[in-house]
mmCIF file of C-alpha atoms in Angstrom:
data_model
loop_
_atom_site.group_PDB
_atom_site.id
_atom_site.type_symbol
_atom_site.label_atom_id
_atom_site.label_comp_id
_atom_site.label_asym_id
_atom_site.label_seq_id
_atom_site.Cartn_x
_atom_site.Cartn_y
_atom_site.Cartn_z
ATOM 1 C CA MET A 4 -76.250 -112.502 -56.816
ATOM 2 C CA LYS A 5 -76.718 -109.996 -53.973
ATOM 3 C CA TYR A 6 -76.906 -113.016 -51.642
ATOM 4 C CA ILE A 7 -73.354 -113.907 -52.656
ATOM 5 C CA GLU A 8 -72.211 -110.443 -51.564
ATOM 6 C CA SER A 9 -73.846 -110.844 -48.131
ATOM 7 C CA ILE A 10 -72.165 -114.242 -47.643
ATOM 8 C CA SER A 11 -68.774 -112.773 -48.581
ATOM 9 C CA THR A 12 -69.278 -109.820 -46.214
ATOM 10 C CA GLU A 13 -70.104 -112.140 -43.298
ATOM 11 C CA LEU A 14 -67.088 -114.333 -44.025
ATOM 12 C CA GLU A 15 -64.797 -111.291 -44.191
ATOM 13 C CA SER A 16 -66.144 -110.150 -40.820
ATOM 14 C CA ILE A 17 -65.405 -113.542 -39.221
ATOM 15 C CA VAL A 18 -61.898 -113.637 -40.693
ATOM 16 C CA LYS A 19 -61.202 -110.051 -39.556
ATOM 17 C CA SER A 20 -62.237 -110.912 -35.975
ATOM 18 C CA GLN A 21 -59.912 -113.904 -35.919
ATOM 19 C CA GLN A 22 -57.056 -111.883 -37.381
ATOM 20 C CA ASP A 23 -57.512 -109.342 -34.558
ATOM 21 C CA ILE A 24 -57.320 -112.189 -32.011
ATOM 22 C CA VAL A 25 -54.102 -113.506 -33.615
ATOM 23 C CA ASP A 26 -52.639 -109.966 -33.545
ATOM 24 C CA GLY A 27 -53.343 -109.818 -29.823
ATOM 25 C CA LEU A 28 -51.786 -113.236 -29.215
ATOM 26 C CA GLN A 29 -48.650 -112.187 -31.089
ATOM 27 C CA GLN A 30 -48.221 -109.302 -28.656
ATOM 28 C CA ILE A 31 -48.587 -111.407 -25.504
ATOM 29 C CA MET A 32 -46.940 -114.582 -26.855
ATOM 30 C CA PRO A 33 -43.910 -113.407 -28.892
ATOM 31 C CA ALA A 34 -42.223 -116.808 -28.495
ATOM 32 C CA ASN A 35 -44.951 -118.328 -30.695
ATOM 33 C CA ASN A 36 -44.799 -115.598 -33.297
ATOM 34 C CA ASP A 37 -43.812 -117.911 -36.195
ATOM 35 C CA HIS A 38 -46.741 -120.255 -35.646
ATOM 36 C CA LEU A 39 -49.171 -117.385 -35.133
ATOM 37 C CA SER A 40 -47.937 -115.709 -38.311
ATOM 38 C CA SER A 41 -48.680 -118.938 -40.143
ATOM 39 C CA LEU A 42 -52.250 -118.910 -38.761
ATOM 40 C CA LYS A 43 -52.636 -115.305 -39.842
ATOM 41 C CA SER A 44 -51.421 -116.228 -43.327
ATOM 42 C CA ASP A 45 -54.036 -119.015 -43.451
ATOM 43 C CA LEU A 46 -56.745 -116.514 -42.513
ATOM 44 C CA THR A 47 -55.571 -114.084 -45.198
ATOM 45 C CA SER A 48 -55.775 -116.796 -47.855
ATOM 46 C CA ILE A 49 -59.342 -117.574 -46.748
ATOM 47 C CA SER A 50 -60.352 -113.909 -46.953
ATOM 48 C CA LEU A 51 -59.015 -113.708 -50.509
ATOM 49 C CA GLU A 52 -61.053 -116.676 -51.738
ATOM 50 C CA SER A 53 -63.732 -115.833 -54.299
ATOM 51 C CA LEU A 54 -65.926 -117.876 -56.585
ATOM 52 C CA CYS A 55 -63.890 -117.906 -59.806
ATOM 53 C CA ILE A 56 -65.899 -118.480 -62.996
ATOM 54 C CA LEU A 57 -64.493 -118.713 -66.510
ATOM 55 C CA VAL A 58 -66.902 -117.580 -69.252
ATOM 56 C CA TYR A 59 -65.971 -119.248 -72.512
ATOM 57 C CA GLY A 60 -67.379 -119.285 -76.046
ATOM 58 C CA GLU A 61 -66.861 -118.106 -79.604
ATOM 59 C CA ILE A 62 -66.431 -114.412 -80.438
ATOM 60 C CA ALA A 63 -69.764 -112.522 -80.517
ATOM 61 C CA CYS A 64 -71.631 -115.292 -78.681
ATOM 62 C CA GLY A 65 -72.784 -112.894 -75.951
ATOM 63 C CA LYS A 66 -70.122 -113.400 -73.242
ATOM 64 C CA SER A 67 -69.738 -109.693 -72.437
ATOM 65 C CA SER A 68 -73.497 -109.139 -72.313
ATOM 66 C CA LEU A 69 -73.860 -112.163 -70.024
ATOM 67 C CA ILE A 70 -71.124 -110.875 -67.690
ATOM 68 C CA ASN A 71 -72.888 -107.503 -67.527
ATOM 69 C CA ALA A 72 -76.173 -109.274 -66.780
ATOM 70 C CA ILE A 73 -74.585 -111.280 -63.941
ATOM 71 C CA GLN A 74 -72.895 -108.172 -62.518
ATOM 72 C CA GLY A 75 -75.996 -106.018 -62.988
ATOM 73 C CA CYS A 76 -74.045 -103.172 -64.580
ATOM 74 C CA ASN A 77 -72.254 -102.179 -67.788
ATOM 75 C CA ILE A 78 -68.696 -103.143 -66.904
ATOM 76 C CA ALA A 79 -67.686 -105.446 -69.792
ATOM 77 C CA PRO A 80 -67.185 -103.854 -73.248
ATOM 78 C CA HIS A 81 -69.241 -105.380 -76.040
ATOM 79 C CA ARG A 82 -67.239 -107.200 -78.712
ATOM 80 C CA HIS A 83 -68.878 -105.276 -81.553
ATOM 81 C CA LEU A 84 -67.043 -102.174 -80.378
ATOM 82 C CA PRO A 85 -63.841 -101.444 -82.350
ATOM 83 C CA ILE A 86 -61.187 -102.571 -79.862
ATOM 84 C CA LEU A 87 -58.443 -105.182 -79.762
ATOM 85 C CA GLN A 88 -59.694 -107.488 -77.036
ATOM 86 C CA PRO A 89 -57.104 -109.393 -74.965
ATOM 87 C CA CYS A 90 -57.735 -113.136 -74.814
ATOM 88 C CA ILE A 91 -58.287 -112.903 -71.028
ATOM 89 C CA THR A 92 -60.304 -110.195 -69.251
ATOM 90 C CA GLU A 93 -60.753 -110.613 -65.507
ATOM 91 C CA TYR A 94 -63.425 -108.771 -63.524
ATOM 92 C CA LYS A 95 -63.113 -108.564 -59.751
ATOM 93 C CA HIS A 96 -64.529 -106.464 -56.935
ATOM 94 C CA SER A 97 -62.402 -103.678 -55.495
ATOM 95 C CA MET A 98 -63.081 -100.364 -53.787
ATOM 96 C CA ILE A 99 -60.109 -98.975 -55.729
ATOM 97 C CA GLU A 100 -61.119 -98.421 -59.353
ATOM 98 C CA LYS A 101 -58.294 -99.439 -61.684
ATOM 99 C CA ALA A 102 -57.389 -101.574 -64.670
ATOM 100 C CA ILE A 103 -54.201 -103.604 -65.116
ATOM 101 C CA LEU A 104 -52.841 -104.517 -68.537
ATOM 102 C CA TYR A 105 -50.506 -107.468 -69.084
ATOM 103 C CA SER A 106 -48.406 -107.061 -72.222
ATOM 104 C CA CYS A 107 -47.556 -109.833 -74.630
ATOM 105 C CA PRO A 108 -43.757 -110.283 -74.676
ATOM 106 C CA LYS A 109 -42.103 -107.504 -76.710
ATOM 107 C CA LYS A 110 -45.461 -106.279 -77.999
ATOM 108 C CA TYR A 111 -45.903 -102.966 -76.193
ATOM 109 C CA ASN A 112 -43.015 -100.504 -75.927
ATOM 110 C CA HIS A 113 -40.727 -103.465 -75.085
ATOM 111 C CA ASN A 114 -42.258 -103.551 -71.597
ATOM 112 C CA ASP A 115 -43.403 -106.988 -70.493
ATOM 113 C CA ARG A 116 -44.401 -105.933 -66.975
ATOM 114 C CA PRO A 117 -48.052 -105.336 -66.005
ATOM 115 C CA PHE A 118 -49.009 -101.684 -65.555
ATOM 116 C CA GLU A 119 -51.985 -99.870 -64.059
ATOM 117 C CA ILE A 120 -54.279 -97.466 -65.906
ATOM 118 C CA GLN A 121 -57.629 -95.850 -65.187
ATOM 119 C CA ILE A 122 -60.648 -97.901 -66.277
ATOM 120 C CA ASP A 123 -61.779 -95.112 -68.598
ATOM 121 C CA GLU A 124 -58.376 -95.306 -70.328
ATOM 122 C CA VAL A 125 -58.846 -98.934 -71.416
ATOM 123 C CA ARG A 126 -60.353 -97.991 -74.769
ATOM 124 C CA THR A 127 -57.336 -95.785 -75.539
ATOM 125 C CA TYR A 128 -54.911 -98.684 -75.067
ATOM 126 C CA LEU A 129 -57.077 -101.204 -76.932
ATOM 127 C CA SER A 130 -58.159 -99.017 -79.847
ATOM 128 C CA LEU A 131 -57.596 -100.357 -83.368
ATOM 129 C CA PRO A 132 -54.380 -99.150 -85.053
ATOM 130 C CA ASP A 133 -54.444 -97.140 -88.277
ATOM 131 C CA SER A 134 -53.313 -99.895 -90.581
ATOM 132 C CA ASP A 135 -54.433 -101.831 -93.650
ATOM 133 C CA ASN A 136 -53.209 -105.046 -92.041
ATOM 134 C CA PRO A 137 -56.250 -107.346 -91.861
ATOM 135 C CA ILE A 138 -54.870 -109.120 -88.758
ATOM 136 C CA LYS A 139 -55.556 -106.979 -85.721
ATOM 137 C CA GLU A 140 -53.701 -108.522 -82.790
ATOM 138 C CA SER A 141 -53.913 -107.050 -79.308
ATOM 139 C CA PRO A 142 -50.531 -106.196 -77.734
ATOM 140 C CA PHE A 143 -51.991 -107.400 -74.418
ATOM 141 C CA TYR A 144 -52.862 -110.949 -73.448
ATOM 142 C CA LYS A 145 -54.744 -110.008 -70.254
ATOM 143 C CA LEU A 146 -56.832 -107.142 -68.911
ATOM 144 C CA GLU A 147 -57.829 -106.992 -65.251
ATOM 145 C CA ILE A 148 -60.756 -104.765 -64.260
ATOM 146 C CA ASN A 149 -60.998 -103.911 -60.546
ATOM 147 C CA SER A 150 -64.199 -102.044 -59.733
ATOM 148 C CA SER A 151 -66.767 -101.522 -56.991
ATOM 149 C CA LYS A 152 -69.381 -102.218 -59.686
ATOM 150 C CA CYS A 153 -68.297 -105.865 -59.790
ATOM 151 C CA GLN A 154 -70.010 -108.330 -57.467
ATOM 152 C CA SER A 155 -68.114 -108.979 -54.238
ATOM 153 C CA GLY A 156 -67.041 -112.595 -53.807
ATOM 154 C CA VAL A 157 -67.090 -113.409 -57.524
ATOM 155 C CA ILE A 158 -64.331 -113.240 -60.137
ATOM 156 C CA LEU A 159 -65.520 -113.508 -63.741
ATOM 157 C CA ILE A 160 -62.972 -114.316 -66.450
ATOM 158 C CA ASP A 161 -63.999 -113.480 -70.015
ATOM 159 C CA THR A 162 -62.006 -115.404 -72.604
ATOM 160 C CA THR A 163 -61.403 -115.083 -76.323
ATOM 161 C CA ILE A 164 -59.187 -117.370 -78.399
ATOM 162 C CA PRO A 165 -56.711 -115.218 -80.389
ATOM 163 C CA TYR A 166 -56.288 -115.843 -84.116
ATOM 164 C CA TRP A 167 -52.838 -117.388 -83.617
ATOM 165 C CA CYS A 168 -54.259 -120.244 -81.498
ATOM 166 C CA SER A 169 -55.432 -123.188 -83.548
ATOM 167 C CA ASP A 170 -57.490 -124.608 -80.675
ATOM 168 C CA LEU A 171 -58.245 -124.273 -76.980
ATOM 169 C CA LEU A 172 -55.362 -126.471 -75.846
ATOM 170 C CA SER A 173 -52.766 -124.202 -77.519
ATOM 171 C CA CYS A 174 -54.217 -121.013 -75.990
ATOM 172 C CA PRO A 175 -53.135 -119.122 -72.814
ATOM 173 C CA ILE A 176 -56.712 -119.627 -71.595
ATOM 174 C CA VAL A 177 -55.735 -123.152 -70.521
ATOM 175 C CA GLU A 178 -53.660 -121.656 -67.688
ATOM 176 C CA GLN A 179 -56.805 -119.960 -66.344
ATOM 177 C CA LEU A 180 -58.772 -123.206 -66.374
ATOM 178 C CA TYR A 181 -56.664 -124.663 -63.594
ATOM 179 C CA LYS A 182 -57.691 -121.974 -61.081
ATOM 180 C CA VAL A 183 -61.436 -121.670 -61.722
ATOM 181 C CA ASP A 184 -64.314 -123.162 -59.738
ATOM 182 C CA ALA A 185 -66.732 -123.348 -62.659
ATOM 183 C CA VAL A 186 -66.869 -122.977 -66.445
ATOM 184 C CA ILE A 187 -69.747 -121.265 -68.235
ATOM 185 C CA TYR A 188 -69.884 -122.187 -71.902
ATOM 186 C CA CYS A 189 -71.747 -119.413 -73.689
ATOM 187 C CA MET A 190 -73.513 -119.862 -77.050
ATOM 188 C CA ARG A 191 -75.925 -117.767 -79.078
ATOM 189 C CA ALA A 192 -79.192 -119.667 -79.142
ATOM 190 C CA ASP A 193 -79.648 -119.189 -82.884
ATOM 191 C CA HIS A 194 -76.115 -120.508 -83.615
ATOM 192 C CA ALA A 195 -75.773 -123.023 -80.798
ATOM 193 C CA TYR A 196 -73.602 -126.120 -80.861
ATOM 194 C CA SER A 197 -71.642 -125.410 -84.017
ATOM 195 C CA ALA A 198 -68.751 -127.636 -85.121
ATOM 196 C CA LYS A 199 -66.389 -125.223 -83.329
ATOM 197 C CA ASP A 200 -68.479 -125.451 -80.159
ATOM 198 C CA GLU A 201 -68.392 -129.226 -80.376
ATOM 199 C CA ASP A 202 -64.578 -129.264 -80.634
ATOM 200 C CA ASP A 203 -64.092 -126.798 -77.775
ATOM 201 C CA ILE A 204 -66.539 -128.576 -75.476
ATOM 202 C CA GLU A 205 -64.723 -131.851 -76.162
ATOM 203 C CA SER A 206 -61.408 -130.141 -75.294
ATOM 204 C CA LEU A 207 -62.853 -128.835 -72.012
ATOM 205 C CA ARG A 208 -64.110 -132.284 -71.102
ATOM 206 C CA ASP A 209 -60.716 -133.811 -71.981
ATOM 207 C CA LEU A 210 -59.188 -131.368 -69.480
ATOM 208 C CA GLY A 211 -61.504 -132.685 -66.796
ATOM 209 C CA TYR A 212 -64.247 -130.065 -66.922
ATOM 210 C CA THR A 213 -67.267 -132.309 -67.205
ATOM 211 C CA SER A 214 -69.618 -130.168 -65.083
ATOM 212 C CA ILE A 215 -69.955 -127.432 -67.691
ATOM 213 C CA ILE A 216 -72.632 -124.753 -67.247
ATOM 214 C CA PHE A 217 -74.233 -124.070 -70.640
ATOM 215 C CA VAL A 218 -75.810 -120.648 -71.184
ATOM 216 C CA LEU A 219 -77.687 -119.956 -74.417
ATOM 217 C CA THR A 220 -77.923 -116.204 -74.923
ATOM 218 C CA GLY A 221 -80.299 -114.191 -77.067
ATOM 219 C CA TRP A 222 -83.196 -116.494 -76.211
ATOM 220 C CA ASP A 223 -85.505 -113.467 -76.405
ATOM 221 C CA ARG A 224 -84.868 -113.276 -80.164
ATOM 222 C CA ILE A 225 -86.030 -116.876 -80.572
ATOM 223 C CA LEU A 226 -89.184 -116.149 -78.574
ATOM 224 C CA ASP A 227 -89.867 -112.897 -80.464
ATOM 225 C CA TYR A 228 -89.511 -114.621 -83.836
ATOM 226 C CA ASN A 229 -91.705 -117.455 -82.607
ATOM 227 C CA GLU A 230 -94.417 -114.981 -81.565
ATOM 228 C CA MET A 231 -94.141 -113.003 -84.801
ATOM 229 C CA MET A 232 -94.616 -116.172 -86.863
ATOM 230 C CA GLY A 233 -97.454 -117.392 -84.654
ATOM 231 C CA ALA A 234 -95.686 -120.719 -84.196
ATOM 232 C CA ASN A 235 -94.686 -122.932 -81.286
ATOM 233 C CA ASP A 236 -91.243 -123.820 -82.620
ATOM 234 C CA ALA A 237 -89.347 -122.285 -79.665
ATOM 235 C CA ALA A 238 -90.421 -125.038 -77.259
ATOM 236 C CA MET A 239 -89.382 -127.780 -79.694
ATOM 237 C CA PHE A 240 -86.094 -125.969 -80.442
ATOM 238 C CA LYS A 241 -85.385 -125.710 -76.710
ATOM 239 C CA GLU A 242 -85.997 -129.440 -76.254
ATOM 240 C CA HIS A 243 -83.680 -130.136 -79.213
ATOM 241 C CA LEU A 244 -80.864 -128.065 -77.673
ATOM 242 C CA ILE A 245 -81.305 -129.693 -74.274
ATOM 243 C CA ARG A 246 -81.119 -133.172 -75.820
ATOM 244 C CA ASN A 247 -77.848 -132.242 -77.593
ATOM 245 C CA LEU A 248 -76.236 -130.686 -74.508
ATOM 246 C CA LEU A 249 -77.381 -133.109 -71.794
ATOM 247 C CA PRO A 250 -74.688 -135.732 -72.548
ATOM 248 C CA LEU A 251 -71.999 -133.032 -72.394
ATOM 249 C CA THR A 252 -72.408 -131.969 -68.751
ATOM 250 C CA ASP A 253 -72.604 -133.906 -65.509
ATOM 251 C CA LEU A 254 -75.002 -131.263 -64.180
ATOM 252 C CA GLY A 255 -77.927 -132.547 -66.216
ATOM 253 C CA GLU A 256 -80.718 -130.185 -67.211
ATOM 254 C CA ASN A 257 -79.956 -128.062 -64.114
ATOM 255 C CA GLY A 258 -76.776 -126.932 -65.863
ATOM 256 C CA ILE A 259 -78.479 -125.582 -69.013
ATOM 257 C CA PHE A 260 -79.829 -122.006 -69.013
ATOM 258 C CA PHE A 261 -81.658 -119.899 -71.607
ATOM 259 C CA VAL A 262 -81.045 -116.193 -70.997
ATOM 260 C CA ASP A 263 -81.934 -112.781 -72.404
ATOM 261 C CA SER A 264 -78.788 -110.991 -71.203
ATOM 262 C CA LEU A 265 -79.709 -107.471 -72.344
ATOM 263 C CA GLY A 266 -83.183 -107.781 -70.840
ATOM 264 C CA ALA A 267 -81.653 -109.010 -67.580
ATOM 265 C CA LEU A 268 -79.172 -106.124 -67.451
ATOM 266 C CA LYS A 269 -81.836 -103.521 -68.209
ATOM 267 C CA GLY A 270 -84.152 -105.051 -65.610
ATOM 268 C CA LYS A 271 -81.479 -105.079 -62.901
ATOM 269 C CA ILE A 272 -80.417 -101.487 -63.609
ATOM 270 C CA GLU A 273 -84.026 -100.265 -63.570
ATOM 271 C CA ASN A 274 -85.055 -102.534 -60.655
ATOM 272 C CA ASP A 275 -87.707 -104.084 -62.891
ATOM 273 C CA GLU A 276 -88.383 -107.429 -61.192
ATOM 274 C CA PHE A 277 -90.725 -108.631 -63.934
ATOM 275 C CA ALA A 278 -88.109 -107.994 -66.670
ATOM 276 C CA VAL A 279 -85.398 -109.720 -64.619
ATOM 277 C CA GLU A 280 -87.571 -112.769 -64.033
ATOM 278 C CA LYS A 281 -88.626 -112.908 -67.682
ATOM 279 C CA SER A 282 -84.983 -112.794 -68.808
ATOM 280 C CA GLY A 283 -84.148 -116.154 -67.214
ATOM 281 C CA ILE A 284 -81.096 -114.758 -65.398
ATOM 282 C CA LEU A 285 -82.513 -115.541 -61.937
ATOM 283 C CA HIS A 286 -82.120 -119.292 -62.492
ATOM 284 C CA LEU A 287 -78.437 -118.774 -63.324
ATOM 285 C CA ASP A 288 -77.950 -116.346 -60.410
ATOM 286 C CA SER A 289 -79.459 -118.922 -58.053
ATOM 287 C CA TYR A 290 -77.183 -121.672 -59.347
ATOM 288 C CA LEU A 291 -74.067 -119.484 -58.958
ATOM 289 C CA SER A 292 -75.208 -118.534 -55.434
ATOM 290 C CA ASP A 293 -75.398 -122.248 -54.563
ATOM 291 C CA LEU A 294 -71.835 -122.705 -55.861
ATOM 292 C CA MET A 295 -70.695 -119.801 -53.700
ATOM 293 C CA ILE A 296 -72.395 -121.280 -50.638
ATOM 294 C CA GLN A 297 -70.557 -124.568 -51.197
ATOM 295 C CA LYS A 298 -67.243 -122.739 -51.507
ATOM 296 C CA GLN A 299 -67.904 -120.670 -48.380
ATOM 297 C CA LYS A 300 -68.812 -123.816 -46.423
ATOM 298 C CA ARG A 301 -65.365 -125.169 -47.255
ATOM 299 C CA ALA A 302 -63.890 -121.842 -46.121
ATOM 300 C CA LEU A 303 -65.785 -122.104 -42.815
ATOM 301 C CA LEU A 304 -64.240 -125.527 -42.238
ATOM 302 C CA LYS A 305 -60.794 -123.948 -42.674
ATOM 303 C CA ILE A 306 -61.780 -121.181 -40.253
ATOM 304 C CA ALA A 307 -62.909 -123.790 -37.706
ATOM 305 C CA GLU A 308 -59.497 -125.462 -37.963
ATOM 306 C CA VAL A 309 -57.728 -122.133 -37.366
ATOM 307 C CA ASN A 310 -60.117 -121.490 -34.452
ATOM 308 C CA LYS A 311 -59.057 -124.764 -32.885
ATOM 309 C CA HIS A 312 -55.388 -123.714 -32.935
ATOM 310 C CA ILE A 313 -56.219 -120.253 -31.570
ATOM 311 C CA SER A 314 -58.121 -121.847 -28.654
ATOM 312 C CA GLU A 315 -55.142 -124.066 -27.891
ATOM 313 C CA TYR A 316 -52.808 -121.034 -27.726
ATOM 314 C CA ILE A 317 -55.216 -119.192 -25.427
ATOM 315 C CA GLN A 318 -55.544 -122.212 -23.106
ATOM 316 C CA ASN A 319 -51.768 -122.624 -22.966
ATOM 317 C CA PHE A 320 -51.384 -118.956 -22.103
ATOM 318 C CA LEU A 321 -53.992 -119.098 -19.325
ATOM 319 C CA MET A 322 -52.410 -122.204 -17.800
ATOM 320 C CA ARG A 323 -49.040 -120.544 -17.346
#
């Protein structure tokens, strides 16, 4: 995923150079200020583009661990920790460390507006209340984490269906689906493709997301059990899962990954190349890098179009 960061840095540099040129043109060609401002706005929108990936799956399927493995750091809280998780948690790169909480209407001090807090304060706001009520509902529907630890050029959206949603289509997550570039469907390998998974995958496909990326987490546990029993069941189990999932994604077998998320995270933190390779995360990283390259190619086409207009303004100025 470091390659994605280098691509984003290069693109930002190109956009910044063009913005500087437009600034100069605005000073010497004030009569064209409206058109030049429009070009500058186009450049700003290009610079803000990131690869947006929604990570979806049942509670405790390993989404947070997978996000940490992709990022290469412990940024996403694990679901087994005692907190009230919002149904949407967005992770994005920023040099300013902050978290933003979005309240459910009338759920938190009657304030529906988003508000900023320090990242280390998140647990305070999401801690479980002292109550015997078995239904623990978060007062927030969205948490946004902005951190330099997050990969530049990538936005990861962790999603959880709240108890009051009967299915995916009735959940606020649907709104996020319309702005993402890719969907990762996360499943624990030892509980993969349950009836709930089947329903949710069908809903995603009905919404038009047929190129689903399937990630089966905890694959190391399958391999460890296989080794302990002295059997070769893991290979047959893997083939069985691939056969079940192949008809559900247009990506074919290239869109199905088996990952040891914790091993990948530990390997990346400790710069242990062998552990990272063994974890299976490199195949997923490579696929996401290819997606980013495709997105940045489209951005370069937009930049070329802006360049064309800038050249025309310069030629007109020189011909005066």
